Amino acid sequence: MTIPDSGYMMENGSIELPCTPEEEARIIQELISKAESNLREGNTYYVISNRWFRDWQRYIGQPLSAYPFNEDATQSQPSLLPNTASRPGPIDNSDIIIREIDGENDDDPQLIITLEEGRDYVLVAQEVWEKLSEWYKGGPALPRKMISVGDAKQLSVEVFPLCLNLHDTRDRSHKVIRLSKKASLHELYSIVCRLKGIAPEKARIWDYFNKRKHTVLVASDRTLEGSNLQMDQDILLEVQAEGLLPSGFGFDSTGNDLALVPVEPLRSSVTIAGGPTLSNGFSAGYSSNAYQGSSLSSTYGDMEDGYDSMRPASKGERGGLAGLQNLGNTCFMNSAIQCLVHTPPLVEYFLQDYTDEINRQNPLGMHGELAFAFGELLRKLWSSGRAPVAPRAFKGKLGRFAPQFSGYNQHDSQELLAFLLDGLHEDLNRVKQKPYFETKDSDGRPDEEVADELWRYHRARNDSVIVDTCQGQYKSTLVCPVCNKISITFDPFMYLSLPLPSTVTRTMTVTVFYSDGSGLPMPYTVTVLKHGCVKDLIQALESACCLRTDEYLLLAEVYEHRIFRYFENPTDVLNSIKDDEHIVAYRLPKNVALLTRLEISHRYQDKCIIDSSKAGERKLFLTPLVTFLEDPRNGVDIDFSVDKVLSPLRRKAFISPEPAFKDGAENGSPSEKIEEPMNSCTIQFGHEDRSMEYTEPVENSSRGMAFHLCLTDERGTCCRPVVKDTVIQPARMLKVMLDWTEKEYELYDASYLKDLPEVHKSGLTAKKTKQEAISLFSCLEAFLKEEPLGPDDMWYCPGCKEHRQASKKLDLWRLPDILVFHLKRFSYSRWLKNKLDTFVNFPIHNLDLSKYVKCKDATESSHVYELYAISNHYGGLGGGHYTAYCKLIDDDRWYHFDDSHVSAAAESDIKTSAAYVLFYRRVKVQQNGVVGGPSQCHRSS
């Protein structure tokens, strides 16, 4: 394909090439496909402002496969974009870069650190950038490299390179150095020495995190990421003078000025978990015999930073009150960790010698490294008093084994919690060789027998402190809607994700249209659950408009006189429909699968344009109509259906048993003369659509047709006149443009198709909806209630031998000692991300779940629980903040953990609408019904 390379300069500075929007889209899509087939480490990508990129997508009229049209989370988007925008100006990345100060960043513009991909910027391959830059110029160019992250070598574009603040002990100056986190320490030394003009053998660079010297960064192939260097942290340069270290300048370990002397890292005599000392980084000295009594020692600098000693913690030393430093949007991690390190069974386990249980051979685990890193971090938090701990080494391990949590973006604390619990279990699994079991169907056997059998199978393959304390079992019942086949299984769970049922409603106004022309359109206002789904809205409308049993409603959004999107998935959430949108519903016959759907858009000819070059331009107006065709063969069939669906709009003066048009009248002209023609210039009919390519119908071939109609494509950019003999190919849906002439203005009352009401028109006196409050029990009941599986989650019925949309019912069967509830505050759909700030009223003491547990085994422990930790989320999506409330059991006091800051909290203050993950521990219930202390962790068999 030859791409034109000549163009001319526009007034706005861009280069306009002889290339249509459709050709631009095709060229870029080919370049995207080529780049996708050649993904490899080291490829260059460019960052482009999403603000400019959205304008360009609107111009070409469609989103590209690799770059979904993704506006702000509160916006809803269609699968196709209306091509109504003009050509954008030069590429403008000014809104995503840090403002230059005295031209400091002119040569090296830096991205704003809080940017999010999709919301603020998109990444395009080098070939795509070069083509867009050729067409539009502008910038600045923001190239980034693709790197592999984690042990799985997952490819990712490094949008934010590592920034290090270099401090020079000679003159106390500092300089920002930017380089990839995959760069080696050799490369770091090379850059620093070149920048400072010194010989590499005379330089010594220290890890200077928190302005404290930790370890010397020895020039090697070890990466900066592997050295636990963090974004925006400090490094310290020492320069030897004639073989001696400088004196008179420098800082001590607290950052105070004093003579700098060699400071060797303090060696710790404390072993980890009672075993041999090891580096939390599992550095080059790590070997397979590390747990077999090796004498490998660990330096202070290799361990987690920010503590004063490595003394074993004892509960009499006020342990457990240390905060965790925020390393850059790591509050989600800090919140989850604080909840876990205040889980009594885990505290007792990791403060003891657990090294014998580390499973390094488990292919599903992380060679024991994750468990070791977590155990070391827990010990530091319980032994450092109130001094905050910087979990650098732990974050490095997390990035290795879970690349999705690497970098410095905000993540979900519950997703991290799920990964940690599963990873800790696999690293600590006592089962080295997992036996194989063939599960059997229940076949009418007693539930107790089947549940115990499956639990034994599970424990034979999974045996760890996590299973001992955190895993329970629930019963799952599936029923086939056709043959009534019942399938019962018993599955383990680590936590329960509870939906938040809503009791708040919203009113929605929808205009209902008759697809068969049997009535005028009518708006209906219905009340639905605020957090309901499309099915709820359709059911409310069916009742309001008295829908016949042989009909169904097709819901759609109308935007700029087009059908913007159809709501054909009944499970789509109503939150995707905003109050200022225009929603319509079309009454269609249920046998629509045997019919062809016909979508009719309306155009008019604008005669008021002064510019002669645009005179006669056709624009969209009115509301599209949807009707149906039965076995359409030619243009007459379409013409007849259009006439039928418009019939309710016919003005009374023209309603006559006589045919509306005389046979042979040119272009279907009306038989009677219009006395007072309507001037279309006086009617405000909508927005311009320059993308329409109207072709005047051939006059002779259109005789006998009542309307000027054109078949169009999905985007409405190509029109083919519909004449009497036009052959109609079989299709599920046809789209036509109806061009209104003076005849249609006189014959039909267009007012019924104008000015659609908004979904909800808020008045000045509208009352604010009170914050709803629901109980934890109602959330649990919503989780356990019977409901049909979704259309994307069909069940293969062994009776029918077909996939069926079965009904599913969950029941709790066996509860763990530590019970975790995840409140599903975040909802995601194709078009929307949403957070629910619903206040959930959860018990702090005496949470009794007895009535929800179906296992009636008398030997089962009590079902009464006490709250001991909460992971909180404040704010909205992307920009929120996580904290934790944790209870020190021995002190019987609550504390608030907000990253490094730890403060006492009153029990009455811990119930908030920010509660996201709840942690409960089982308590004993004595025979007299009095709640006792926590139950002991036990290993069920």
CSV table of C-alpha atoms in Angstrom, one decimal, residues 253-455:
chain,number,residue,atom,x,y,z
A,253,SER,CA,23.2,7.6,59.4
A,254,THR,CA,20.6,10.1,60.6
A,255,GLY,CA,21.4,12.7,57.9
A,256,ASN,CA,23.4,15.1,60.1
A,257,ASP,CA,26.5,16.8,58.8
A,258,LEU,CA,29.7,15.2,60.0
A,259,ALA,CA,32.9,13.7,58.8
A,260,LEU,CA,32.1,10.8,56.5
A,261,VAL,CA,33.8,7.6,57.4
A,262,PRO,CA,33.3,4.1,56.1
A,263,VAL,CA,30.2,2.6,57.7
A,264,GLU,CA,29.9,-1.1,57.4
A,265,PRO,CA,26.4,-2.5,57.5
A,266,LEU,CA,25.4,-3.8,60.9
A,267,ARG,CA,25.2,-7.6,61.0
A,268,SER,CA,22.3,-9.1,62.8
A,269,SER,CA,22.7,-12.0,65.1
A,270,VAL,CA,19.0,-12.7,65.0
A,271,THR,CA,17.9,-15.7,62.9
A,272,ILE,CA,14.7,-15.7,60.9
A,273,ALA,CA,12.0,-17.8,62.5
A,274,GLY,CA,14.6,-19.6,64.6
A,275,GLY,CA,16.5,-20.9,61.5
A,276,PRO,CA,19.6,-19.7,59.7
A,277,THR,CA,19.8,-16.0,58.8
A,278,LEU,CA,18.9,-15.1,55.2
A,279,SER,CA,18.7,-12.1,53.1
A,280,ASN,CA,15.1,-11.1,52.4
A,281,GLY,CA,16.2,-10.3,48.9
A,282,PHE,CA,17.3,-13.9,48.3
A,283,SER,CA,20.4,-12.4,46.7
A,284,ALA,CA,23.1,-14.2,44.8
A,285,GLY,CA,24.2,-16.1,47.9
A,286,TYR,CA,20.9,-17.9,48.1
A,287,SER,CA,21.2,-21.6,47.4
A,288,SER,CA,19.1,-24.7,47.8
A,289,ASN,CA,20.8,-25.6,51.1
A,290,ALA,CA,19.8,-22.3,52.7
A,291,TYR,CA,17.3,-24.0,54.9
A,292,GLN,CA,19.5,-26.9,55.6
A,293,GLY,CA,21.6,-25.2,58.3
A,294,SER,CA,23.8,-23.0,56.1
A,295,SER,CA,25.7,-20.2,57.9
A,296,LEU,CA,24.7,-17.6,55.3
A,297,SER,CA,24.4,-14.3,57.1
A,298,SER,CA,22.3,-11.3,56.4
A,299,THR,CA,23.2,-7.7,56.5
A,300,TYR,CA,21.2,-5.0,58.0
A,301,GLY,CA,20.9,-3.3,54.6
A,302,ASP,CA,19.5,-6.4,52.9
A,303,MET,CA,16.6,-6.5,55.4
A,304,GLU,CA,13.5,-4.3,55.5
A,305,ASP,CA,14.3,-0.7,56.3
A,306,GLY,CA,13.2,1.5,59.1
A,307,TYR,CA,13.5,-0.5,62.3
A,308,ASP,CA,15.9,-0.1,65.1
A,309,SER,CA,16.7,-3.7,66.0
A,310,MET,CA,16.0,-7.3,65.1
A,311,ARG,CA,15.2,-8.5,68.6
A,312,PRO,CA,12.5,-11.3,68.5
A,313,ALA,CA,9.2,-9.7,69.3
A,314,SER,CA,7.3,-10.5,72.5
A,315,LYS,CA,3.8,-9.4,73.3
A,316,GLY,CA,5.0,-7.6,76.4
A,317,GLU,CA,7.1,-5.1,74.3
A,318,ARG,CA,4.1,-3.3,72.7
A,319,GLY,CA,4.7,-5.0,69.4
A,320,GLY,CA,2.4,-4.6,66.4
A,321,LEU,CA,2.2,-0.8,66.5
A,322,ALA,CA,4.6,-0.1,63.6
A,323,GLY,CA,3.4,1.6,60.5
A,324,LEU,CA,4.4,0.9,56.9
A,325,GLN,CA,5.9,3.6,54.8
A,326,ASN,CA,4.2,4.4,51.5
A,327,LEU,CA,6.6,3.7,48.7
A,328,GLY,CA,4.4,5.4,46.1
A,329,ASN,CA,0.7,4.4,45.9
A,330,THR,CA,1.4,1.4,48.1
A,331,CYS,CA,-1.4,2.2,50.6
A,332,PHE,CA,-3.4,-0.7,49.2
A,333,MET,CA,-0.5,-3.1,50.0
A,334,ASN,CA,0.0,-1.5,53.5
A,335,SER,CA,-3.7,-1.9,54.4
A,336,ALA,CA,-3.8,-5.6,53.4
A,337,ILE,CA,-0.5,-6.4,55.2
A,338,GLN,CA,-1.6,-4.8,58.4
A,339,CYS,CA,-4.7,-6.8,58.5
A,340,LEU,CA,-2.8,-10.0,57.9
A,341,VAL,CA,0.0,-9.3,60.4
A,342,HIS,CA,-2.6,-8.7,63.0
A,343,THR,CA,-4.3,-12.0,62.4
A,344,PRO,CA,-3.5,-13.9,65.7
A,345,PRO,CA,-2.9,-17.4,64.2
A,346,LEU,CA,-0.5,-16.0,61.6
A,347,VAL,CA,1.3,-13.9,64.2
A,348,GLU,CA,1.9,-17.0,66.4
A,349,TYR,CA,3.0,-19.0,63.4
A,350,PHE,CA,5.5,-16.6,61.8
A,351,LEU,CA,7.0,-15.6,65.2
A,352,GLN,CA,8.0,-19.3,65.6
A,353,ASP,CA,10.3,-21.4,63.6
A,354,TYR,CA,8.4,-22.1,60.3
A,355,THR,CA,11.4,-22.8,58.1
A,356,ASP,CA,10.8,-26.6,58.0
A,357,GLU,CA,7.4,-26.0,56.4
A,358,ILE,CA,8.6,-23.9,53.5
A,359,ASN,CA,7.9,-25.8,50.3
A,360,ARG,CA,10.5,-24.8,47.7
A,361,GLN,CA,9.6,-27.6,45.3
A,362,ASN,CA,5.9,-26.7,44.8
A,363,PRO,CA,5.5,-25.7,41.1
A,364,LEU,CA,2.4,-23.7,42.1
A,365,GLY,CA,4.4,-21.7,44.7
A,366,MET,CA,7.1,-19.1,44.7
A,367,HIS,CA,10.0,-21.3,45.9
A,368,GLY,CA,9.2,-20.3,49.5
A,369,GLU,CA,10.4,-16.7,48.8
A,370,LEU,CA,7.0,-15.0,49.3
A,371,ALA,CA,6.4,-16.8,52.6
A,372,PHE,CA,9.9,-15.9,53.8
A,373,ALA,CA,9.5,-12.3,52.8
A,374,PHE,CA,6.1,-12.0,54.5
A,375,GLY,CA,7.4,-13.8,57.6
A,376,GLU,CA,10.4,-11.5,57.9
A,377,LEU,CA,8.2,-8.4,57.4
A,378,LEU,CA,5.8,-9.6,60.1
A,379,ARG,CA,8.6,-10.1,62.5
A,380,LYS,CA,9.9,-6.6,61.9
A,381,LEU,CA,6.5,-5.1,62.4
A,382,TRP,CA,6.2,-6.9,65.7
A,383,SER,CA,9.8,-6.1,66.9
A,384,SER,CA,10.3,-2.5,65.8
A,385,GLY,CA,8.2,-0.8,68.4
A,386,ARG,CA,6.5,2.2,66.8
A,387,ALA,CA,9.2,2.9,64.2
A,388,PRO,CA,7.7,2.7,60.7
A,389,VAL,CA,9.0,-0.1,58.4
A,390,ALA,CA,9.7,0.5,54.7
A,391,PRO,CA,8.6,-2.8,53.0
A,392,ARG,CA,11.0,-2.4,50.0
A,393,ALA,CA,12.2,-5.9,49.9
A,394,PHE,CA,8.7,-7.3,50.2
A,395,LYS,CA,7.4,-5.0,47.4
A,396,GLY,CA,10.3,-6.3,45.3
A,397,LYS,CA,9.3,-9.9,45.8
A,398,LEU,CA,5.7,-9.0,45.1
A,399,GLY,CA,6.7,-7.4,41.8
A,400,ARG,CA,8.7,-10.5,40.8
A,401,PHE,CA,5.9,-13.0,41.4
A,402,ALA,CA,2.9,-10.8,40.7
A,403,PRO,CA,3.9,-8.2,38.0
A,404,GLN,CA,0.4,-6.8,38.1
A,405,PHE,CA,1.3,-5.2,41.5
A,406,SER,CA,4.7,-3.8,40.3
A,407,GLY,CA,5.2,-0.2,39.5
A,408,TYR,CA,3.5,2.7,41.4
A,409,ASN,CA,-0.1,2.6,40.4
A,410,GLN,CA,-2.9,2.2,42.9
A,411,HIS,CA,-4.4,-1.4,43.1
A,412,ASP,CA,-7.1,-3.2,44.9
A,413,SER,CA,-6.3,-4.4,48.5
A,414,GLN,CA,-8.6,-7.3,48.2
A,415,GLU,CA,-6.9,-8.6,45.0
A,416,LEU,CA,-3.6,-8.3,46.7
A,417,LEU,CA,-5.0,-10.1,49.8
A,418,ALA,CA,-6.3,-13.0,47.5
A,419,PHE,CA,-2.9,-13.3,45.9
A,420,LEU,CA,-1.0,-13.3,49.3
A,421,LEU,CA,-3.3,-15.9,50.9
A,422,ASP,CA,-3.0,-18.2,47.9
A,423,GLY,CA,0.8,-17.6,47.5
A,424,LEU,CA,1.5,-18.1,51.2
A,425,HIS,CA,-0.5,-21.4,51.2
A,426,GLU,CA,1.4,-22.8,48.2
A,427,ASP,CA,4.8,-21.7,49.7
A,428,LEU,CA,3.9,-23.3,53.1
A,429,ASN,CA,2.0,-26.4,51.8
A,430,ARG,CA,3.2,-29.4,53.8
A,431,VAL,CA,2.2,-31.7,51.0
A,432,LYS,CA,5.2,-32.3,48.8
A,433,GLN,CA,3.6,-34.9,46.5
A,434,LYS,CA,0.0,-34.3,45.8
A,435,PRO,CA,-2.1,-37.4,45.4
A,436,TYR,CA,-4.7,-37.7,42.6
A,437,PHE,CA,-8.4,-38.3,43.4
A,438,GLU,CA,-11.2,-38.8,41.0
A,439,THR,CA,-14.2,-36.9,42.3
A,440,LYS,CA,-17.6,-38.6,42.2
A,441,ASP,CA,-21.0,-37.2,41.7
A,442,SER,CA,-23.2,-37.1,44.8
A,443,ASP,CA,-25.8,-39.5,43.2
A,444,GLY,CA,-28.2,-39.0,46.0
A,445,ARG,CA,-25.7,-39.7,48.8
A,446,PRO,CA,-26.1,-37.7,52.1
A,447,ASP,CA,-24.6,-34.3,52.0
A,448,GLU,CA,-22.5,-35.0,55.0
A,449,GLU,CA,-20.9,-38.0,53.4
A,450,VAL,CA,-20.1,-36.1,50.1
A,451,ALA,CA,-18.8,-33.0,51.9
A,452,ASP,CA,-16.5,-34.9,54.2
A,453,GLU,CA,-15.2,-36.9,51.3
A,454,LEU,CA,-14.3,-33.8,49.2
A,455,TRP,CA,-12.8,-32.1,52.3
